Short mmCIF file of C-alpha atoms and ligand atoms in Angstrom, two decimals:
data_model
loop_
_atom_site.label_atom_id
_atom_site.label_comp_id
_atom_site.label_asym_id
_atom_site.label_seq_id
_atom_site.Cartn_x
_atom_site.Cartn_y
_atom_site.Cartn_z
CA UNK A 115 0.00 0.00 0.00
CA UNK A 116 2.65 2.47 1.06
CA UNK A 117 6.04 2.41 -0.68
CA UNK A 118 9.18 2.78 1.35
CA UNK A 119 12.14 2.66 -0.98
CA UNK A 120 14.31 0.37 -3.05
CA UNK A 121 14.35 -3.06 -1.50
CA UNK A 122 13.25 -6.67 -2.01
CA UNK A 123 9.85 -5.74 -0.67
CA UNK A 124 8.40 -2.30 -0.93
CA UNK A 125 4.87 -2.59 0.38
CA UNK A 126 3.67 -3.03 3.91
CA UNK A 127 0.71 -5.31 4.61
CA UNK A 128 -2.78 -3.86 4.62
CA UNK A 129 -3.52 -2.35 8.02
CA UNK A 130 0.11 -1.69 8.98
CA UNK A 131 0.24 1.69 10.70
CA UNK A 132 2.85 4.45 10.96
CA UNK A 133 3.40 7.04 13.62
CA UNK A 134 5.97 9.29 15.25
CA UNK A 135 6.81 9.66 18.92
CA UNK A 136 7.72 12.26 21.53
CA UNK A 137 7.85 12.34 25.34
CA UNK A 138 6.44 14.91 27.76
CA UNK A 139 9.65 16.07 29.38
CA UNK A 140 11.46 16.31 26.06
CA UNK A 141 8.96 18.64 24.39
CA UNK A 142 6.43 20.24 26.75
CA UNK A 143 8.43 22.82 28.67
CA UNK A 144 6.17 24.82 31.02
CA UNK A 145 7.98 23.01 33.77
CA UNK A 146 6.39 24.96 36.64
CA UNK A 147 3.33 26.34 34.87
CA UNK A 148 -0.34 25.72 35.70
CA UNK A 149 0.21 23.50 38.67
CA UNK A 150 2.90 21.18 37.35
CA UNK A 151 5.37 20.17 40.05
CA UNK A 152 9.04 19.24 39.90
CA UNK A 153 10.08 15.92 38.39
CA UNK A 154 13.43 14.12 38.62
CA UNK A 155 14.66 15.70 35.37
CA UNK A 156 13.81 19.20 36.57
CA UNK A 157 15.78 18.46 39.71
CA UNK A 158 18.81 17.02 37.93
CA UNK A 159 19.06 19.73 35.28
CA UNK A 160 18.57 22.56 37.79
CA UNK A 161 20.95 21.31 40.45
CA UNK A 162 23.61 19.69 38.28
CA UNK A 163 23.54 21.49 34.89
CA UNK A 164 27.13 20.37 34.26
CA UNK A 165 25.73 16.87 33.77
CA UNK A 166 23.91 18.01 30.61
CA UNK A 167 26.10 18.21 27.48
CA UNK A 168 25.12 21.80 26.63
CA UNK A 169 23.86 22.85 30.06
CA UNK A 170 20.27 23.07 28.80
CA UNK A 171 17.13 21.69 30.43
CA UNK A 172 13.48 21.00 29.76
CA UNK A 173 12.16 24.25 31.24
CA UNK A 174 10.94 25.41 27.83
CA UNK A 175 12.06 22.63 25.45
CA UNK A 176 9.81 22.84 22.36
CA UNK A 177 7.15 24.59 24.46
CA UNK A 178 4.60 22.05 23.32
CA UNK A 179 2.50 22.89 26.36
CA UNK A 180 1.64 26.11 24.52
CA UNK A 181 2.42 25.10 20.93
CA UNK A 182 0.70 21.72 20.70
CA UNK A 183 -1.43 22.91 17.81
CA UNK A 184 1.77 23.46 15.82
CA UNK A 185 2.76 19.90 16.70
CA UNK A 186 -0.54 18.66 15.34
CA UNK A 187 0.06 20.65 12.14
CA UNK A 188 3.42 18.92 11.72
CA UNK A 189 1.85 15.51 12.30
CA UNK A 190 -0.77 16.32 9.71
CA UNK A 191 1.86 17.33 7.19
CA UNK A 192 3.69 14.03 7.74
CA UNK A 193 0.44 12.13 7.28
CA UNK A 194 0.91 9.78 10.22
CA UNK A 195 -1.74 7.30 11.36
CA UNK A 196 -0.92 7.79 15.03
CA UNK A 197 1.02 9.99 17.42
CA UNK A 198 2.86 8.50 20.36
CA UNK A 199 3.31 10.96 23.23
CA UNK A 200 3.59 10.65 26.99
CA UNK A 201 1.74 12.12 29.94
CA UNK A 202 3.59 14.07 32.60
CA UNK A 203 2.87 12.47 35.97
CA UNK A 204 3.77 15.62 37.91
CA UNK A 205 1.55 17.76 35.65
CA UNK A 206 -1.45 15.50 36.30
CA UNK A 207 -0.71 14.68 39.94
CA UNK A 208 1.42 17.50 41.39
CA UNK A 209 1.87 15.74 44.72
CA UNK A 210 2.76 12.50 42.92
CA UNK A 211 -0.27 10.91 44.60
CA UNK A 212 -3.88 10.76 43.49
CA UNK A 213 -5.12 12.98 46.31
CA UNK A 214 -4.94 16.02 44.06
CA UNK A 215 -5.67 15.94 40.32
CA UNK A 216 -4.51 19.09 38.55
CA UNK A 217 -7.40 20.37 36.38
CA UNK A 218 -5.04 22.31 34.08
CA UNK A 219 -3.07 19.14 33.39
CA UNK A 220 -6.24 17.28 32.48
CA UNK A 221 -7.36 20.21 30.31
CA UNK A 222 -4.06 20.30 28.43
CA UNK A 223 -4.10 16.64 27.43
CA UNK A 224 -7.78 16.79 26.53
CA UNK A 225 -7.08 19.73 24.23
CA UNK A 226 -4.24 17.83 22.55
CA UNK A 227 -6.40 14.70 22.21
CA UNK A 228 -9.24 16.71 20.69
CA UNK A 229 -6.90 18.37 18.20
CA UNK A 230 -5.58 14.96 17.16
CA UNK A 231 -9.07 13.53 16.81
CA UNK A 232 -10.00 16.37 14.50
CA UNK A 233 -7.19 15.30 12.17
CA UNK A 234 -7.94 11.58 12.50
CA UNK A 235 -4.64 10.92 14.20
CA UNK A 236 -4.86 8.11 16.76
CA UNK A 237 -3.16 8.68 20.09
CA UNK A 238 -0.74 6.06 21.43
CA UNK A 239 -0.03 7.22 24.94
CA UNK A 240 2.78 6.40 27.35
CA UNK A 241 2.01 6.76 31.04
CA UNK A 242 5.60 6.95 32.16
CA UNK A 243 8.47 8.20 30.01
CA UNK A 244 11.06 8.83 32.76
CA UNK A 245 9.73 12.02 34.40
CA UNK A 246 8.98 10.72 37.89
CA UNK A 247 7.61 13.31 40.34
CA UNK A 248 10.46 14.43 42.60
CA UNK A 249 8.18 13.89 45.61
CA UNK A 250 8.18 10.17 44.86
CA UNK A 251 11.91 10.12 44.23
CA UNK A 252 12.39 11.64 47.67
CA UNK A 253 10.78 8.46 48.98
CA UNK A 254 13.12 6.26 46.92
CA UNK A 255 11.33 6.38 43.57
CA UNK A 256 11.44 3.04 41.75
CA UNK A 257 13.47 1.49 44.57
CA UNK A 258 10.49 1.98 46.91
CA UNK A 259 8.00 -0.91 46.65
CA UNK A 260 5.15 1.53 47.40
CA UNK A 261 5.77 3.10 44.00
CA UNK A 262 3.92 0.08 42.62
CA UNK A 263 0.77 1.41 44.32
CA UNK A 264 1.50 5.02 43.36
CA UNK A 265 1.88 4.07 39.71
CA UNK A 266 -1.34 2.09 39.78
CA UNK A 267 -3.13 5.11 41.29
CA UNK A 268 -1.68 7.39 38.63
CA UNK A 269 -2.71 4.93 35.90
CA UNK A 270 -6.20 4.82 37.37
CA UNK A 271 -6.54 8.61 37.05
CA UNK A 272 -5.27 8.54 33.45
CA UNK A 273 -7.48 5.63 32.34
CA UNK A 274 -10.46 7.28 34.00
CA UNK A 275 -9.86 10.80 32.64
CA UNK A 276 -8.66 9.98 29.11
CA UNK A 277 -9.76 6.40 28.45
CA UNK A 278 -12.68 7.46 26.27
CA UNK A 279 -10.21 9.08 23.86
CA UNK A 280 -7.17 6.81 24.15
CA UNK A 281 -7.45 3.24 22.89
CA UNK A 282 -3.74 2.34 22.91
CA UNK A 283 -1.64 2.64 26.04
CA UNK A 284 1.99 2.06 26.89
CA UNK A 285 2.62 1.73 30.62
CA UNK A 286 6.35 2.30 30.85
CA UNK A 287 8.98 3.39 28.36
CA UNK A 288 12.23 1.42 28.38
CA UNK A 289 12.47 -0.18 31.80
CA UNK A 290 16.15 -0.99 31.24
CA UNK A 291 16.99 2.71 30.83
CA UNK A 292 14.99 3.56 33.94
CA UNK A 293 16.48 0.88 36.17
CA UNK A 294 20.02 0.58 34.90
CA UNK A 295 20.73 4.11 33.63
CA UNK A 296 18.87 6.06 36.33
CA UNK A 297 19.27 3.89 39.45
CA UNK A 298 22.29 1.73 38.64
CA UNK A 299 24.23 4.51 36.92
CA UNK A 300 24.24 8.28 36.38
CA UNK A 301 23.18 8.27 32.71
CA UNK A 302 19.59 9.30 33.48
CA UNK A 303 17.84 11.14 36.34
CA UNK A 304 17.84 10.69 39.29
CA UNK A 305 21.40 9.42 38.60
CA UNK A 306 21.44 7.38 41.78
CA UNK A 307 24.44 5.24 40.77
CA UNK A 308 23.39 2.39 43.05
CA UNK A 309 25.10 -0.08 40.71
CA UNK A 310 24.24 -3.74 41.17
CA UNK A 311 21.68 -2.95 43.89
CA UNK A 312 19.29 -0.09 43.05
CA UNK A 313 18.93 -1.29 39.47
CA UNK A 314 17.49 -4.63 40.66
CA UNK A 315 15.24 -3.08 43.33
CA UNK A 316 13.91 -0.96 40.48
CA UNK A 317 13.22 -3.88 38.15
CA UNK A 318 11.28 -5.77 40.84
CA UNK A 319 9.07 -2.74 41.44
CA UNK A 320 8.75 -1.54 37.89
CA UNK A 321 7.62 -4.94 36.57
CA UNK A 322 5.06 -5.20 39.36
CA UNK A 323 3.87 -1.64 38.70
CA UNK A 324 3.45 -2.41 35.00
CA UNK A 325 1.51 -5.59 35.81
CA UNK A 326 -0.76 -3.85 38.32
CA UNK A 327 -1.54 -1.11 35.81
CA UNK A 328 -2.34 -3.74 33.18
CA UNK A 329 -4.64 -5.70 35.50
CA UNK A 330 -6.35 -2.51 36.60
CA UNK A 331 -7.12 -1.61 33.00
CA UNK A 332 -8.22 -5.15 32.25
CA UNK A 333 -10.65 -5.38 35.10
CA UNK A 334 -11.93 -1.85 35.52
CA UNK A 335 -11.66 -0.18 32.12
CA UNK A 336 -11.30 -2.66 29.28
CA UNK A 337 -14.94 -3.85 29.46
CA UNK A 338 -16.16 -0.36 28.56
CA UNK A 339 -13.16 1.28 26.90
CA UNK A 340 -11.98 -1.64 24.76
CA UNK A 341 -8.39 -0.46 24.47
CA UNK A 342 -5.03 -2.19 24.66
CA UNK A 343 -2.06 -1.91 27.02
CA UNK A 344 1.56 -2.75 26.31
CA UNK A 345 5.07 -2.05 27.52
CA UNK A 346 7.94 -0.66 25.39
CA UNK A 347 11.25 -2.42 25.88
CA UNK A 348 14.48 -1.05 24.45
CA UNK A 349 17.04 -3.27 22.88
CA UNK A 350 20.57 -2.74 22.04
CA UNK A 351 20.84 -5.99 20.13
CA UNK A 352 24.01 -7.99 20.74
CA UNK A 353 25.60 -10.21 18.12
CA UNK A 354 28.65 -12.46 18.27
CA UNK A 355 31.65 -10.94 16.53
CA UNK A 356 32.27 -14.42 15.06
CA UNK A 357 28.99 -16.23 14.40
CA UNK A 358 30.87 -19.54 13.95
CA UNK A 359 32.29 -19.32 17.47
CA UNK A 360 30.00 -21.15 19.92
CA UNK A 361 31.29 -19.25 22.94
CA UNK A 362 30.61 -15.92 21.22
CA UNK A 363 27.12 -17.05 20.29
CA UNK A 364 26.43 -18.03 23.90
CA UNK A 365 27.78 -14.71 25.19
CA UNK A 366 25.56 -12.77 22.81
CA UNK A 367 22.53 -14.73 23.99
CA UNK A 368 23.45 -13.97 27.61
CA UNK A 369 23.86 -10.28 26.82
CA UNK A 370 20.45 -10.20 25.12
CA UNK A 371 18.84 -11.93 28.09
CA UNK A 372 20.40 -9.38 30.43
CA UNK A 373 19.30 -6.44 28.30
CA UNK A 374 15.98 -7.26 26.62
CA UNK A 375 15.15 -10.47 28.49
CA UNK A 376 15.44 -8.76 31.89
CA UNK A 377 12.03 -7.19 31.22
CA UNK A 378 10.65 -9.25 28.35
CA UNK A 379 11.13 -12.71 29.89
CA UNK A 380 8.89 -12.05 32.93
CA UNK A 381 6.07 -10.80 30.69
CA UNK A 382 6.30 -12.65 27.38
CA UNK A 383 7.47 -16.24 28.09
CA UNK A 384 5.39 -19.24 29.21
CA UNK A 385 7.45 -19.82 32.32
CA UNK A 386 7.69 -16.14 33.32
CA UNK A 387 10.15 -14.69 35.84
CA UNK A 388 13.60 -13.27 35.21
CA UNK A 389 15.80 -15.17 32.71
CA UNK A 390 17.55 -18.13 34.30
CA UNK A 391 20.98 -16.94 33.20
CA UNK A 392 20.44 -13.64 35.05
CA UNK A 393 19.42 -15.34 38.26
CA UNK A 394 22.43 -17.67 38.01
CA UNK A 395 25.03 -15.05 37.11
CA UNK A 396 23.90 -12.53 39.70
CA UNK A 397 23.85 -15.25 42.39
CA UNK A 398 27.35 -16.35 41.45
CA UNK A 399 28.74 -12.81 41.41
CA UNK A 400 26.95 -11.85 44.62
CA UNK A 401 28.42 -14.81 46.49
CA UNK A 402 31.92 -14.05 45.20
CA UNK A 403 31.51 -10.41 46.23
CA UNK A 404 30.60 -11.35 49.80
CA UNK A 405 26.88 -10.59 49.77
CA UNK A 406 24.73 -12.72 52.08
CA UNK A 407 22.02 -13.03 49.42
CA UNK A 408 21.87 -12.66 45.64
CA UNK A 409 21.33 -9.01 44.67
CA UNK A 410 18.62 -10.14 42.25
CA UNK A 411 16.25 -12.93 43.22
CA UNK A 412 13.53 -14.69 41.29
CA UNK A 413 9.96 -13.46 41.86
CA UNK A 414 7.82 -15.77 43.99
CA UNK A 415 5.08 -17.79 42.29
CA UNK A 416 2.40 -15.20 42.96
CA UNK A 417 4.33 -12.47 41.17
CA UNK A 418 5.54 -14.73 38.37
CA UNK A 419 1.92 -15.45 37.54
CA UNK A 420 0.77 -11.88 38.17
CA UNK A 421 3.35 -10.40 35.77
CA UNK A 422 3.16 -13.04 33.04
CA UNK A 423 1.08 -12.18 29.99
CA UNK A 424 0.46 -8.55 30.96
CA UNK A 425 1.03 -6.92 27.58
CA UNK A 426 -1.27 -7.05 24.58
CA UNK A 427 1.64 -6.39 22.23
CA UNK A 428 5.39 -6.49 22.45
CA UNK A 429 6.51 -2.87 22.16
CA UNK A 430 10.07 -2.66 20.88
CA UNK A 431 12.26 0.42 20.87
CA UNK A 432 15.33 -0.21 18.80
CA UNK A 433 18.22 1.89 17.58
CA UNK A 434 21.47 -0.03 17.48
CA UNK A 435 23.37 -3.31 17.39
CA UNK A 436 26.58 -3.96 19.31
CA UNK A 437 29.13 -6.72 18.82
CA UNK A 438 30.32 -9.04 21.55
CA UNK A 439 34.10 -9.02 21.51
CA UNK A 440 34.88 -11.52 24.24
CA UNK A 441 34.15 -13.15 27.58
CA UNK A 442 35.28 -11.59 30.82
CA UNK A 443 34.56 -8.54 32.88
CA UNK A 444 34.43 -5.24 31.04
CA UNK A 445 37.22 -3.01 32.43
CA UNK A 446 34.73 -0.15 32.89
CA UNK A 447 32.40 -2.32 34.97
CA UNK A 448 31.90 -1.19 38.57
CA UNK A 449 31.60 -3.75 41.33
CA UNK A 450 28.97 -4.86 41.94
CA UNK A 451 27.06 -3.97 38.77
CA UNK A 452 24.73 -5.19 36.07
CA UNK A 453 27.59 -4.98 33.58
CA UNK A 454 29.85 -7.10 35.74
CA UNK A 455 26.97 -9.53 36.26
CA UNK A 456 26.58 -10.06 32.50
CA UNK A 457 30.14 -11.39 32.29
CA UNK A 458 30.58 -10.21 28.70
CA UNK A 459 32.44 -7.42 26.98
CA UNK A 460 30.64 -5.48 24.30
CA UNK A 461 31.76 -3.10 21.60
CA UNK A 462 30.17 -1.03 18.87
CA UNK A 463 29.22 -2.70 15.60
CA UNK A 464 30.80 -1.21 12.53
CA UNK A 465 28.24 0.65 10.51
CA UNK A 466 27.27 4.15 9.50
CA UNK A 467 27.53 6.56 12.41
CA UNK A 468 25.15 9.16 13.80
CA UNK A 469 25.50 12.09 16.21
CA UNK A 470 25.06 9.62 19.09
CA UNK A 471 28.10 7.63 20.07
CA UNK A 472 25.99 4.54 20.84
CA UNK A 473 24.02 4.66 17.60
CA UNK A 474 25.49 2.86 14.59
CA UNK A 475 23.48 1.86 11.56
CA UNK A 476 23.05 -1.93 11.38
CA UNK A 477 19.68 -2.82 9.84
CA UNK A 478 20.53 -6.54 9.69
CA UNK A 479 20.82 -6.48 13.49
CA UNK A 480 17.26 -5.14 13.67
CA UNK A 481 16.02 -8.03 11.51
CA UNK A 482 17.83 -10.54 13.73
CA UNK A 483 16.35 -8.98 16.87
CA UNK A 484 12.84 -9.29 15.42
CA UNK A 485 13.36 -12.95 14.46
CA UNK A 486 14.74 -13.63 17.95
CA UNK A 487 11.68 -12.00 19.53
CA UNK A 488 9.40 -14.19 17.43
CA UNK A 489 11.12 -17.38 18.54
CA UNK A 490 11.83 -16.37 22.16
CA UNK A 491 8.43 -14.95 23.03
CA UNK A 492 5.82 -17.14 21.33
CA UNK A 493 5.43 -15.18 18.14
CA UNK A 494 3.97 -12.06 19.77
CA UNK A 495 2.20 -9.30 17.87
CA UNK A 496 4.78 -6.50 17.77
CA UNK A 497 4.71 -2.74 17.59
CA UNK A 498 7.92 -0.89 16.94
CA UNK A 499 7.40 1.94 19.39
CA UNK A 500 10.67 3.79 18.64
CA UNK A 501 13.35 3.75 15.97
CA UNK A 502 15.38 6.66 14.74
CA UNK A 503 18.59 8.47 13.96
CA UNK A 504 20.42 11.56 15.26
CA UNK A 505 21.93 14.05 12.81
CA UNK A 506 24.56 16.72 13.35
CA UNK A 507 22.24 19.66 12.89
CA UNK A 508 21.30 19.80 9.23
CA UNK A 509 18.11 20.17 7.23
CA UNK A 510 19.60 17.93 4.52
CA UNK A 511 19.37 14.83 6.71
CA UNK A 512 20.40 12.17 4.20
CA UNK A 513 21.70 9.95 7.02
CA UNK A 514 18.22 9.82 8.54
CA UNK A 515 16.56 9.10 5.20
CA UNK A 516 18.98 6.24 4.59
CA UNK A 517 18.45 4.93 8.13
CA UNK A 518 14.67 4.80 7.79
CA UNK A 519 14.84 3.21 4.35
CA UNK A 520 17.16 0.50 5.61
CA UNK A 521 15.39 -0.18 8.90
CA UNK A 522 11.94 -0.24 7.28
CA UNK A 523 13.31 -2.66 4.67
CA UNK A 524 14.54 -4.90 7.47
CA UNK A 525 10.99 -4.97 8.86
CA UNK A 526 9.55 -5.86 5.46
CA UNK A 527 12.05 -8.71 5.16
CA UNK A 528 11.09 -10.27 8.48
CA UNK A 529 7.38 -9.80 7.88
CA UNK A 530 7.43 -11.55 4.49
CA UNK A 531 10.36 -13.95 4.84
CA UNK A 532 9.99 -14.97 8.48
CA UNK A 533 6.38 -14.25 9.32
CA UNK A 534 7.25 -11.92 12.19
CA UNK A 535 4.03 -10.19 13.20
CA UNK A 536 5.02 -6.53 13.12
CA UNK A 537 1.81 -4.48 13.07
CA UNK A 538 3.00 -0.91 13.28
CA UNK A 539 5.99 1.37 13.30
CA UNK A 540 6.89 4.49 15.27
CA UNK A 541 9.71 6.82 14.31
CA UNK A 542 11.60 8.74 16.98
CA UNK A 543 10.96 11.70 16.80
CA UNK A 544 8.58 14.34 15.51
CA UNK A 545 10.92 17.27 16.17
CA UNK A 546 14.32 17.97 17.67
CA UNK A 547 13.91 18.00 21.43
CA UNK A 548 15.58 17.79 24.83
CA UNK A 549 17.64 14.63 24.40
CA UNK A 550 18.19 14.01 28.14
CA UNK A 551 21.80 14.31 29.20
CA UNK A 552 22.77 15.14 25.61
CA UNK A 553 20.66 18.30 25.87
CA UNK A 554 19.94 19.61 22.38
CA UNK A 555 23.18 18.25 20.91
CA UNK A 556 21.75 15.06 19.39
CA UNK A 557 18.76 15.99 17.23
CA UNK A 558 16.51 13.06 16.22
CA UNK A 559 13.64 15.05 14.68
CA UNK A 560 11.90 15.20 11.31
CA UNK A 561 11.54 18.87 12.17
CA UNK A 562 14.37 21.14 13.18
CA UNK A 563 13.54 23.35 16.15
CA UNK A 564 15.51 26.57 16.57
CA UNK A 565 15.81 26.85 20.34
CA UNK A 566 17.77 30.11 20.06
CA UNK A 567 14.67 31.84 18.71
CA UNK A 568 12.01 32.55 21.39
CA UNK A 569 9.32 31.56 18.88
CA UNK A 570 10.92 28.12 18.60
CA UNK A 571 10.27 27.88 14.86
CA UNK A 572 9.97 24.37 13.48
CA UNK A 573 11.34 23.65 10.00
CA UNK A 574 10.78 20.39 8.15
CA UNK A 575 13.99 18.58 7.26
CA UNK A 576 14.34 16.81 3.93
CA UNK A 577 13.20 13.56 5.58
CA UNK A 578 9.92 15.20 6.58
CA UNK A 579 9.29 16.44 3.06
CA UNK A 580 9.97 13.01 1.59
CA UNK A 581 7.66 11.26 4.05
CA UNK A 582 4.94 13.82 3.45
CA UNK A 583 5.21 13.46 -0.32
CA UNK A 584 5.13 9.67 -0.23
CA UNK A 585 2.40 9.32 2.34
CA UNK A 586 0.03 11.67 0.60
CA UNK A 587 0.76 10.09 -2.77
CA UNK A 588 0.56 6.45 -1.75
CA UNK A 589 -2.09 6.64 0.89
CA UNK A 590 -4.73 8.98 -0.49
CA UNK A 591 -7.61 9.73 1.79
CA UNK A 592 -5.27 10.47 4.68
CA UNK A 593 -5.88 13.67 6.59
CA UNK A 594 -4.05 16.57 4.99
C1 PNW B 218 15.20 6.42 23.81
N1 PNW B 218 20.40 2.79 23.51
O1 PNW B 218 16.27 6.22 24.66
C2 PNW B 218 14.17 7.20 24.58
O2 PNW B 218 12.96 6.51 24.73
C3 PNW B 218 13.92 8.57 24.04
O3 PNW B 218 13.36 9.38 25.03
C4 PNW B 218 15.20 9.13 23.48
O4 PNW B 218 15.11 10.47 23.14
C5 PNW B 218 15.58 8.29 22.28
O5 PNW B 218 15.64 6.92 22.62
C6 PNW B 218 16.89 8.68 21.62
O6 PNW B 218 17.98 8.48 22.48
C7 PNW B 218 17.29 5.37 24.33
O7 PNW B 218 21.50 2.92 24.07
C8 PNW B 218 18.43 5.39 25.10
O8 PNW B 218 20.20 1.91 22.69
C9 PNW B 218 19.47 4.52 24.85
C10 PNW B 218 19.36 3.66 23.79
C11 PNW B 218 18.24 3.65 23.01
C12 PNW B 218 17.20 4.50 23.28
#
């Protein structure tokens, strides 16, 4: 139906849908406006600006809180089927708890949802894309088991207030990045750096929180609202540097279990629970390090059952493939730590580069990841909930155009050659935005945003023009 480029296959199956994504903290701005309270990213950027590449923050960002109608114009120009965005917890619940619902927060998202509906753009909405209320972080955030209840309460408010307009939900964006980067390291806020400990407390709580939110929707809202709920899991996909070498192959599998399997195995396998190799490796390392108990333990039977099967689709965020270069402890690994627990050394795959050090272009890795997901997780229906490329600040973004052509071709290959059930695709991101600790130095957008101009003008890059031209040509009848 819709052509993508020069490849073995050029047409996606009937019903395949396309969208673009953003996240609240990266675009909204209005950080302390109309009742919104401080979140962990506000705190980090305000108190430790030296941790952000260009010293910027999300105070204004793309000012989408005030300019959301411009966003909807851009989406309309691109001709997308759906728009993935996230809700700001501290804008909706300024105390972090459900005792006080902020009417201006509810009004804002309703206005955005209404503007999308007018253009026939479906919302795909993430409840949590990293901007935890600081009030909850003060209580331990995702290391506090009560956050399971607080997240369920927050979900309840969102399902209740917006569930008539939102039929597709994502509970949590990229649990690995939350637990490992934010609690086990300093790569994301709150930058706790509790390596080997906080990261695993987080995963226990975050998986339970996701499951409770799913069950809540299932029991209380699905009968009348008829929507779906999924989780989006990020994968750096690991491959053996020598595919003929059995040890390398085993190490790559271990690395994938530690990265993707950490959160996918408990939800998408028949047996449930954390991957066996994780439980074993962490137990072994913990004992050697002198801990009285393993730093990560298997869920009990109640929670294994409660977490299993709690996602209507497998949401995959994918950007890059890395090569395994050998067994042994990575010299940069802290002790104790997730990285040390994996027992494998990784390195970047060769491939075209981007503005992000971690992002190399390896579309074959994407195809292998999708085949692996099919065989590891019972052939789940899949949505690609993020995929994208950072440029070095140009409107002539040939690198991005090439990236999307190649990665979309990889999807076509696995759909037609391997029967992988990919149902939809989301590009990251609509417009250049606050790229976390990289500030505004790694633009991923179809639109350039000039943050030096107070009007924050948005300009379509070449990639945006090409998408717009193709979508309106090949898919007539789309909202223009
Ligand atoms: C995602 N990796 O993060 C996030 O969901 C977005 O908010 C972010 O802007 C986007 O990707 C671009 O970075 C990722 O190392 C962080 O593979 C790390 C990786 C991938 C995605």
